[in-house]
Amino acid sequence: MPKMSEHIVARFDDELRRLMTGVAEMGGIVEEQLASAVSALVRRDVEAAARVVVGDKRLDDLEAEIEGHIVSLLARRSPVARDLREVVATLKVIHNLERMGDFARNIAKRAQTLSGLEFVGPVRTIEAMGRIVGDMVHEIVEAYISQDVARAMLARERDAAVDGFHNSLFRELLTYMMESPQNITACTHLMFIAKNLERVGDHATNMAEALHFWITGDAVRGERDKADTTASLTAKS
Amino acid sequence: MPKMSEHIVARFDDELRRLMTGVAEMGGIVEEQLASAVSALVRRDVEAAARVVVGDKRLDDLEAEIEGHIVSLLARRSPVARDLREVVATLKVIHNLERMGDFARNIAKRAQTLSGLEFVGPVRTIEAMGRIVGDMVHEIVEAYISQDVARAMLARERDAAVDGFHNSLFRELLTYMMESPQNITACTHLMFIAKNLERVGDHATNMAEALHFWITGDAVRGERDKADTTASLTAKS
């Protein structure tokens, strides 16, 4: 009998491992999509931007596929305790990754629009912000796969830097817009791109918190202070 | 023995009903928060806006509480088939409602900022857009609670009107900004408010699709054409 039950346990672990492979695949694509979208913006590369827009479909498909596995696994295996938390956390995580993909797609669409406009704007600062966000996503996906809560919590702290970038970009973009009406349309799109990157940071934070819940059984205590204050910013503040 | 099993079934139904009561409560709060945030914007009512910002906590707490019930229910009851789909769909729905609350809070924060600015902007159009979004949320929450897929699918169609509002507001706001630099800061916040309302419409759409999956066991076939084209808009287009 022990052999039989070991066999069942092994198969269950296989199924959980397969979920994690799916998360890793989605994470890798998200990182790539984000980097390509921002690089398409900087290089005014319309074709690269178009590839990002089309490529987002793969993330939608993967999310649907993994969700199907999860529902099937819940029905057949009835996991409890830590295994159940892993499955529920993974359901959240794939949703967060899919949303990050939507933001990358939206950045790519705006990169297409911006490539046709003449403007002055802090594109290089957005590139730097994109790098920080990309690193944060990378760290948290790796932490999730290796079940390393400490690594995820450390990477989560970087969201403050992302919010800081967003705040200063918001102010800077307002200034560009006021200096010259020709900049207004472009800088509006750049504002939404910065906002998209800030939202990706929030979703990465959610992922880190989902990992914390899975491993410890507790929600993260004390919400991280949100440092994004753009909703209160004016040109003078 | 039949009595015993009937008893168990009845208790399980009770638990599912309790989840639905939670969804109804969250839905009611979301509707109220959205309406109050937009009304605070229109009436320049800083205190009403502050109440919305504070009130969002209740939605975060309710989401956490209902999620706790769901994880416990999965562990104890191991639901399958339609019951499992209901539970998984409800997990998504409470997350969508919580996000809608975040958007209402963000609108309220921007209403506070805007109340201190002198500007010309299409505030009344945003009020009209808010009403359509509010109605859509109301219909879809009601449909979810009464398990009425047809009603949800009908309300989901309204998202096209929401996207239409968003597109025309985006253009109109660009024009206001170009006309006068004094309008730029305020109109930027109004743009993000319109975007927030558009995103609430997307989350309502997600809720309708979660209901469809729960009741029919299938994803909604053929994605609704996204009519939000603001990422491609310029002042001239």
Coordinates of C-alpha atoms in Angstrom, one line a residue:
Chain A
M1 CA 0.0 0.0 0.0
P2 CA 2.7 2.6 0.8
K3 CA 3.9 2.3 -2.8
M4 CA 0.4 3.1 -4.1
S5 CA 0.0 6.1 -2.0
E6 CA 3.5 7.4 -2.7
H7 CA 2.6 7.0 -6.4
I8 CA -0.5 9.2 -5.9
V9 CA 1.4 11.8 -4.0
A10 CA 4.1 11.9 -6.7
R11 CA 1.5 12.4 -9.4
F12 CA -0.1 15.2 -7.4
D13 CA 3.3 16.9 -7.0
D14 CA 3.7 16.5 -10.7
E15 CA 0.5 18.4 -11.3
L16 CA 1.6 21.2 -8.9
R17 CA 5.0 21.3 -10.7
R18 CA 3.2 21.6 -14.0
L19 CA 1.3 24.7 -12.7
M20 CA 4.6 26.2 -11.7
T21 CA 6.1 25.6 -15.1
G22 CA 3.1 27.5 -16.5
V23 CA 3.7 30.4 -14.1
A24 CA 7.4 30.4 -15.2
E25 CA 6.4 30.5 -18.9
M26 CA 3.9 33.3 -18.4
G27 CA 6.5 35.3 -16.3
G28 CA 9.1 34.9 -19.0
I29 CA 6.7 36.2 -21.7
V30 CA 5.6 39.1 -19.5
E31 CA 9.2 40.2 -18.9
E32 CA 9.9 40.0 -22.6
Q33 CA 6.7 41.9 -23.6
L34 CA 7.4 44.7 -21.2
A35 CA 11.0 45.1 -22.3
S36 CA 10.0 45.0 -26.0
A37 CA 7.2 47.5 -25.6
V38 CA 9.4 50.0 -23.9
S39 CA 12.2 49.5 -26.3
A40 CA 9.8 49.9 -29.2
L41 CA 8.8 53.2 -27.7
V42 CA 12.4 54.4 -27.4
R43 CA 13.5 53.2 -30.8
R44 CA 10.2 54.3 -32.5
D45 CA 10.0 50.8 -33.8
V46 CA 6.4 50.3 -35.1
E47 CA 6.9 46.7 -36.1
A48 CA 8.3 45.7 -32.8
A49 CA 5.4 47.4 -31.1
A50 CA 3.0 45.5 -33.4
R51 CA 4.6 42.2 -32.4
V52 CA 4.0 43.0 -28.7
V53 CA 0.3 43.8 -29.4
V54 CA -0.1 40.4 -31.2
G55 CA 2.0 38.5 -28.7
D56 CA -0.3 39.3 -25.8
K57 CA -2.7 36.7 -27.1
R58 CA -0.3 34.0 -25.9
L59 CA -0.6 35.2 -22.3
D60 CA -4.4 35.2 -22.5
D61 CA -4.4 31.7 -23.8
L62 CA -1.9 30.5 -21.2
E63 CA -4.0 32.0 -18.4
A64 CA -7.1 30.3 -19.6
E65 CA -5.2 27.0 -20.0
I66 CA -3.6 27.1 -16.5
E67 CA -7.0 28.1 -15.0
G68 CA -8.5 25.0 -16.6
H69 CA -5.8 22.8 -15.0
I70 CA -6.5 24.4 -11.6
V71 CA -10.2 23.9 -11.8
S72 CA -9.7 20.3 -12.8
L73 CA -7.1 19.8 -10.1
L74 CA -9.4 21.2 -7.4
A75 CA -12.2 18.9 -8.6
R76 CA -10.1 15.7 -8.8
R77 CA -7.7 16.2 -5.9
S78 CA -9.5 18.3 -3.3
P79 CA -6.3 19.7 -2.0
V80 CA -6.2 21.1 1.6
A81 CA -4.0 23.3 3.7
R82 CA -0.7 24.3 2.1
D83 CA -1.5 22.7 -1.2
L84 CA -4.9 24.4 -1.4
R85 CA -3.2 27.7 -0.7
E86 CA -0.7 27.1 -3.4
V87 CA -3.5 26.5 -5.9
V88 CA -5.5 29.5 -4.9
A89 CA -2.4 31.7 -4.9
T90 CA -1.5 30.5 -8.3
L91 CA -5.0 31.3 -9.6
K92 CA -4.3 34.9 -8.5
V93 CA -0.8 35.0 -9.8
I94 CA -1.7 34.0 -13.4
H95 CA -4.4 36.6 -13.3
N96 CA -1.8 39.2 -12.2
L97 CA 0.6 38.1 -15.0
E98 CA -2.2 38.3 -17.6
R99 CA -3.0 41.9 -16.5
M100 CA 0.7 42.8 -16.7
G101 CA 0.6 41.6 -20.3
D102 CA -2.4 43.9 -21.0
F103 CA -0.3 46.8 -19.7
A104 CA 2.6 45.9 -22.0
R105 CA 0.2 45.7 -24.9
N106 CA -1.2 49.1 -24.1
I107 CA 2.3 50.6 -23.9
A108 CA 3.1 49.0 -27.3
K109 CA -0.1 50.5 -28.8
R110 CA 0.9 54.0 -27.5
A111 CA 4.4 53.5 -28.8
Q112 CA 2.8 53.0 -32.3
T113 CA 0.9 56.2 -31.9
L114 CA 3.9 58.1 -30.5
S115 CA 6.2 57.0 -33.4
G116 CA 4.0 59.2 -35.7
L117 CA 4.3 62.3 -33.5
E118 CA 7.0 64.9 -33.2
F119 CA 7.5 65.8 -29.6
V120 CA 9.9 66.4 -26.7
G121 CA 9.4 64.2 -23.7
P122 CA 11.3 62.2 -21.0
V123 CA 11.4 59.0 -22.9
R124 CA 14.7 57.9 -21.4
T125 CA 13.3 58.3 -17.9
I126 CA 10.4 56.0 -18.9
E127 CA 13.0 53.5 -20.2
A128 CA 14.8 53.6 -16.8
M129 CA 11.4 53.1 -15.0
G130 CA 10.7 50.2 -17.3
R131 CA 14.0 48.6 -16.3
I132 CA 13.2 48.8 -12.6
V133 CA 9.7 47.4 -13.1
G134 CA 11.1 44.6 -15.3
D135 CA 13.7 43.7 -12.7
M136 CA 11.0 43.7 -10.0
V137 CA 8.8 41.4 -12.0
H138 CA 11.7 39.1 -12.7
E139 CA 12.7 38.8 -9.1
I140 CA 9.1 38.1 -7.9
V141 CA 8.4 35.5 -10.6
E142 CA 11.7 33.8 -9.6
A143 CA 10.8 34.0 -5.9
Y144 CA 7.4 32.5 -6.6
I145 CA 8.8 29.6 -8.5
S146 CA 11.5 28.9 -5.9
Q147 CA 9.0 29.6 -3.0
D148 CA 11.4 32.2 -1.6
V149 CA 9.2 34.6 0.5
A150 CA 12.1 36.7 1.7
R151 CA 13.3 37.3 -1.9
A152 CA 9.8 38.3 -2.9
M153 CA 9.3 40.6 0.1
L154 CA 12.7 42.3 -0.7
A155 CA 11.7 42.8 -4.4
R156 CA 8.3 44.1 -3.3
E157 CA 10.0 47.0 -1.5
R158 CA 11.2 48.2 -4.9
D159 CA 7.6 49.3 -5.7
A160 CA 8.4 52.5 -3.7
A161 CA 11.1 53.4 -6.3
V162 CA 8.6 52.7 -9.1
D163 CA 6.0 55.0 -7.5
G164 CA 8.8 57.6 -7.1
F165 CA 9.5 57.4 -10.8
H166 CA 5.9 57.7 -11.6
N167 CA 5.4 60.8 -9.4
S168 CA 8.4 62.7 -10.9
L169 CA 7.5 61.7 -14.4
F170 CA 3.9 63.0 -13.9
R171 CA 5.3 66.4 -12.8
E172 CA 7.8 66.5 -15.6
L173 CA 5.3 65.6 -18.2
L174 CA 2.9 68.4 -17.0
T175 CA 5.8 70.8 -17.4
Y176 CA 6.5 69.7 -21.0
M177 CA 2.8 70.1 -21.8
M178 CA 2.6 73.6 -20.4
E179 CA 5.8 74.6 -22.2
S180 CA 4.4 73.8 -25.6
P181 CA 0.9 72.7 -26.8
Q182 CA 2.6 70.6 -29.5
N183 CA 3.8 68.2 -26.7
I184 CA 0.3 67.7 -25.2
T185 CA -0.9 64.7 -27.1
A186 CA 2.4 62.9 -26.9
C187 CA 3.0 63.7 -23.2
T188 CA -0.6 62.5 -22.5
H189 CA 0.3 59.1 -23.9
L190 CA 3.6 59.1 -22.0
M191 CA 1.6 59.8 -18.8
F192 CA -0.5 56.7 -19.4
I193 CA 2.6 54.6 -20.2
A194 CA 4.1 55.7 -16.9
K195 CA 0.8 54.8 -15.2
N196 CA 0.8 51.4 -16.9
L197 CA 4.3 50.7 -15.6
E198 CA 3.3 51.8 -12.1
R199 CA 0.3 49.4 -12.3
V200 CA 2.6 46.5 -13.4
G201 CA 4.6 47.2 -10.2
D202 CA 1.3 47.0 -8.2
H203 CA 0.6 43.6 -9.8
A204 CA 4.1 42.4 -9.0
T205 CA 3.4 43.4 -5.4
N206 CA 0.2 41.4 -5.4
M207 CA 2.2 38.4 -6.6
A208 CA 4.6 38.7 -3.8
E209 CA 1.7 38.9 -1.3
A210 CA 0.1 35.8 -2.9
L211 CA 3.4 33.9 -2.3
H212 CA 3.4 35.1 1.3
F213 CA -0.1 33.8 1.8
W214 CA 0.7 30.4 0.2
I215 CA 3.8 29.8 2.2
T216 CA 2.9 31.3 5.6
G217 CA -0.9 30.9 5.6
D218 CA -1.2 34.6 6.5
A219 CA -1.8 37.8 4.6
V220 CA 1.1 40.3 4.6
R221 CA 0.7 42.3 7.8
G222 CA 0.5 46.1 7.4
E223 CA 0.0 47.4 3.9
R224 CA 3.1 48.8 2.2
D225 CA 2.7 52.6 2.2
K226 CA 1.6 53.5 -1.3
A227 CA 4.1 56.1 -2.5
D228 CA 2.1 56.9 -5.7
T229 CA 0.7 60.3 -5.0
T230 CA 0.0 61.4 -8.6
A231 CA -3.8 61.6 -8.0
S232 CA -3.0 64.6 -5.7
L233 CA -0.3 66.3 -7.9
T234 CA -0.7 69.6 -9.7
A235 CA 1.9 71.5 -11.7
K236 CA 2.7 73.6 -8.7
S237 CA 2.8 71.0 -6.0
Chain B
M1 CA -29.5 8.2 6.2
P2 CA -31.2 10.3 3.5
K3 CA -32.1 12.8 6.2
M4 CA -28.5 13.1 7.1
S5 CA -27.3 13.7 3.5
E6 CA -30.1 16.2 2.9
H7 CA -29.0 18.0 6.0
I8 CA -25.4 18.2 4.6
V9 CA -26.7 19.4 1.3
A10 CA -28.8 22.1 2.9
R11 CA -25.8 23.4 4.9
F12 CA -23.7 23.5 1.8
D13 CA -26.3 25.5 0.0
D14 CA -26.4 27.8 3.0
E15 CA -22.7 28.4 2.6
L16 CA -23.0 29.2 -1.1
R17 CA -25.9 31.6 -0.3
R18 CA -23.7 33.3 2.3
L19 CA -21.1 33.9 -0.4
M20 CA -23.8 35.4 -2.6
T21 CA -24.9 37.7 0.2
G22 CA -21.3 38.9 0.4
V23 CA -21.2 39.6 -3.3
A24 CA -24.4 41.5 -3.0
E25 CA -23.0 43.6 -0.1
M26 CA -19.8 44.4 -2.0
G27 CA -21.8 45.2 -5.2
G28 CA -24.0 47.7 -3.3
I29 CA -21.0 49.4 -1.7
V30 CA -19.2 49.7 -5.1
E31 CA -22.2 51.3 -6.7
E32 CA -22.5 53.8 -3.9
Q33 CA -18.8 54.6 -3.9
L34 CA -18.8 55.2 -7.6
A35 CA -21.8 57.5 -7.5
S36 CA -20.4 59.4 -4.5
A37 CA -17.0 59.8 -6.1
V38 CA -18.5 61.3 -9.3
S39 CA -20.9 63.4 -7.4
A40 CA -18.1 64.8 -5.2
L41 CA -16.3 65.7 -8.4
V42 CA -19.3 67.6 -9.8
R43 CA -20.2 69.4 -6.6
R44 CA -16.6 70.0 -5.6
D45 CA -17.4 68.4 -2.3
V46 CA -14.1 67.6 -0.6
E47 CA -15.6 66.0 2.4
A48 CA -17.8 63.6 0.4
A49 CA -14.6 62.7 -1.6
A50 CA -12.8 62.0 1.7
R51 CA -15.6 59.7 2.8
V52 CA -15.2 57.7 -0.4
V53 CA -11.4 57.4 0.1
V54 CA -11.9 56.1 3.7
G55 CA -14.9 53.9 2.7
D56 CA -12.8 51.8 0.3
K57 CA -11.3 50.0 3.3
R58 CA -14.6 48.2 3.8
L59 CA -14.4 46.7 0.3
D60 CA -10.8 45.4 1.0
D61 CA -12.0 43.9 4.2
L62 CA -15.0 42.2 2.7
E63 CA -12.9 40.8 -0.2
A64 CA -10.4 39.3 2.3
E65 CA -13.3 37.9 4.5
I66 CA -15.2 36.3 1.6
E67 CA -11.9 34.9 0.2
G68 CA -11.3 33.3 3.6
H69 CA -14.8 31.7 3.4
I70 CA -14.1 30.4 -0.1
V71 CA -10.7 28.8 0.9
S72 CA -12.3 27.2 3.9
L73 CA -15.3 26.0 1.8
L74 CA -13.0 24.5 -0.8
A75 CA -11.0 22.7 2.0
R76 CA -14.0 21.3 3.8
R77 CA -16.5 20.7 1.1
S78 CA -14.4 19.8 -2.0
P79 CA -17.1 21.0 -4.4
V80 CA -17.1 19.7 -7.9
A81 CA -18.7 20.6 -11.3
R82 CA -21.2 23.5 -11.1
D83 CA -20.6 24.2 -7.4
L84 CA -16.9 24.4 -8.0
R85 CA -17.4 26.7 -10.9
E86 CA -19.6 28.9 -8.7
V87 CA -16.9 29.1 -6.1
V88 CA -14.1 29.9 -8.6
A89 CA -16.2 32.5 -10.4
T90 CA -17.1 34.1 -7.1
L91 CA -13.4 34.3 -6.2
K92 CA -12.9 36.3 -9.4
V93 CA -16.0 38.4 -8.9
I94 CA -15.0 39.7 -5.5
H95 CA -11.6 40.6 -6.9
N96 CA -13.2 42.5 -9.7
L97 CA -15.5 44.4 -7.2
E98 CA -12.5 45.2 -5.0
R99 CA -10.7 46.7 -8.0
M100 CA -13.8 48.7 -8.9
G101 CA -13.6 50.1 -5.4
D102 CA -10.0 51.1 -6.0
F103 CA -11.0 53.1 -9.1
A104 CA -13.8 54.8 -7.1
R105 CA -11.2 55.8 -4.5
N106 CA -8.8 57.1 -7.1
I107 CA -11.6 59.2 -8.7
A108 CA -12.4 60.6 -5.2
K109 CA -8.7 61.5 -4.6
R110 CA -8.6 63.3 -7.9
A111 CA -11.9 65.1 -7.1
Q112 CA -10.2 66.4 -4.0
T113 CA -7.3 67.7 -6.1
L114 CA -9.7 69.2 -8.7
S115 CA -11.7 71.0 -6.1
G116 CA -8.7 73.3 -5.5
L117 CA -8.2 74.1 -9.2
E118 CA -9.8 76.6 -11.4
F119 CA -10.4 75.1 -14.8
V120 CA -12.8 74.5 -17.7
G121 CA -13.6 70.9 -18.5
P122 CA -16.3 68.5 -19.5
V123 CA -17.3 67.5 -15.9
R124 CA -20.9 66.9 -16.9
T125 CA -20.0 64.4 -19.6
I126 CA -18.0 62.5 -17.0
E127 CA -21.1 62.6 -14.8
A128 CA -23.1 61.0 -17.6
M129 CA -20.4 58.4 -18.2
G130 CA -20.4 57.6 -14.5
R131 CA -24.2 57.0 -14.6
I132 CA -23.9 54.5 -17.5
V133 CA -21.0 52.7 -15.8
G134 CA -23.0 52.6 -12.5
D135 CA -26.0 51.2 -14.2
M136 CA -23.9 48.6 -15.9
V137 CA -22.4 47.5 -12.6
H138 CA -25.8 47.4 -11.0
E139 CA -27.3 45.2 -13.7
I140 CA -24.4 42.8 -13.7
V141 CA -24.3 42.4 -9.9
E142 CA -28.0 41.8 -9.9
A143 CA -27.6 39.3 -12.8
Y144 CA -24.9 37.5 -10.9
I145 CA -26.9 37.2 -7.7
S146 CA -30.0 35.9 -9.6
Q147 CA -27.8 33.7 -11.9
D148 CA -29.3 35.4 -15.0
V149 CA -26.7 35.0 -17.8
A150 CA -28.9 36.7 -20.4
R151 CA -29.3 39.8 -18.3
A152 CA -25.5 39.9 -17.7
M153 CA -24.7 39.5 -21.4
L154 CA -27.1 42.3 -22.2
A155 CA -25.6 44.6 -19.7
R156 CA -22.1 43.6 -20.9
E157 CA -23.0 45.1 -24.3
R158 CA -23.1 48.5 -22.7
D159 CA -19.4 48.5 -22.3
A160 CA -19.2 49.7 -26.0
A161 CA -21.1 52.9 -24.9
V162 CA -18.7 53.3 -22.0
D163 CA -15.7 53.0 -24.4
G164 CA -17.4 55.5 -26.8
F165 CA -17.7 58.0 -24.0
H166 CA -14.1 57.4 -23.1
N167 CA -12.9 58.0 -26.6
S168 CA -14.8 61.3 -27.1
L169 CA -13.8 62.5 -23.6
F170 CA -10.2 61.9 -24.4
R171 CA -10.4 64.0 -27.6
E172 CA -12.4 66.7 -25.9
L173 CA -9.9 66.9 -23.0
L174 CA -7.0 67.2 -25.4
T175 CA -8.7 70.2 -27.0
Y176 CA -9.3 71.9 -23.7
M177 CA -5.7 71.4 -22.8
M178 CA -4.5 72.8 -26.1
E179 CA -6.8 75.8 -25.8
S180 CA -5.3 76.9 -22.5
P181 CA -2.4 75.8 -20.4
Q182 CA -4.3 76.6 -17.2
N183 CA -6.6 73.7 -18.0
I184 CA -3.7 71.1 -18.4
T185 CA -3.4 69.9 -14.9
A186 CA -7.1 69.6 -14.3
C187 CA -7.8 68.0 -17.6
T188 CA -5.1 65.5 -17.0
H189 CA -6.9 64.4 -13.8
L190 CA -10.2 64.3 -15.7
M191 CA -8.5 62.0 -18.3
F192 CA -7.5 59.6 -15.6
I193 CA -11.0 59.8 -14.1
A194 CA -12.5 58.9 -17.5
K195 CA -9.9 56.1 -17.8
N196 CA -10.9 54.8 -14.3
L197 CA -14.6 54.7 -15.3
E198 CA -13.6 52.8 -18.5
R199 CA -11.7 50.3 -16.4
V200 CA -14.7 49.8 -14.1
G201 CA -16.7 48.9 -17.2
D202 CA -14.0 46.3 -18.1
H203 CA -14.2 44.8 -14.7
A204 CA -18.1 44.6 -14.9
T205 CA -17.6 42.8 -18.3
N206 CA -15.2 40.3 -16.5
M207 CA -17.9 39.7 -13.9
A208 CA -20.5 39.0 -16.6
E209 CA -18.1 36.5 -18.2
A210 CA -17.4 34.8 -14.8
L211 CA -21.2 34.3 -14.5
H212 CA -21.3 32.8 -18.0
F213 CA -18.5 30.4 -17.1
W214 CA -20.2 29.4 -13.8
I215 CA -23.6 28.7 -15.3
T216 CA -22.7 27.3 -18.7
G217 CA -19.3 25.8 -18.0
D218 CA -17.9 27.6 -21.0
A219 CA -15.9 30.7 -21.5
V220 CA -17.8 33.4 -23.5
R221 CA -17.1 32.7 -27.1
G222 CA -15.6 35.5 -29.2
E223 CA -14.2 38.4 -27.3
R224 CA -16.3 41.5 -27.4
D225 CA -14.6 44.0 -29.7
K226 CA -12.8 46.5 -27.6
A227 CA -14.2 49.9 -28.6
D228 CA -11.7 51.8 -26.5
T229 CA -9.2 53.2 -29.0
T230 CA -7.8 56.0 -26.9
A231 CA -4.3 54.5 -27.0
S232 CA -4.2 55.4 -30.7
L233 CA -5.8 58.8 -30.5
T234 CA -4.1 62.1 -31.2
A235 CA -5.7 65.6 -31.2
K236 CA -6.0 65.4 -35.0
S237 CA -7.4 61.8 -35.4

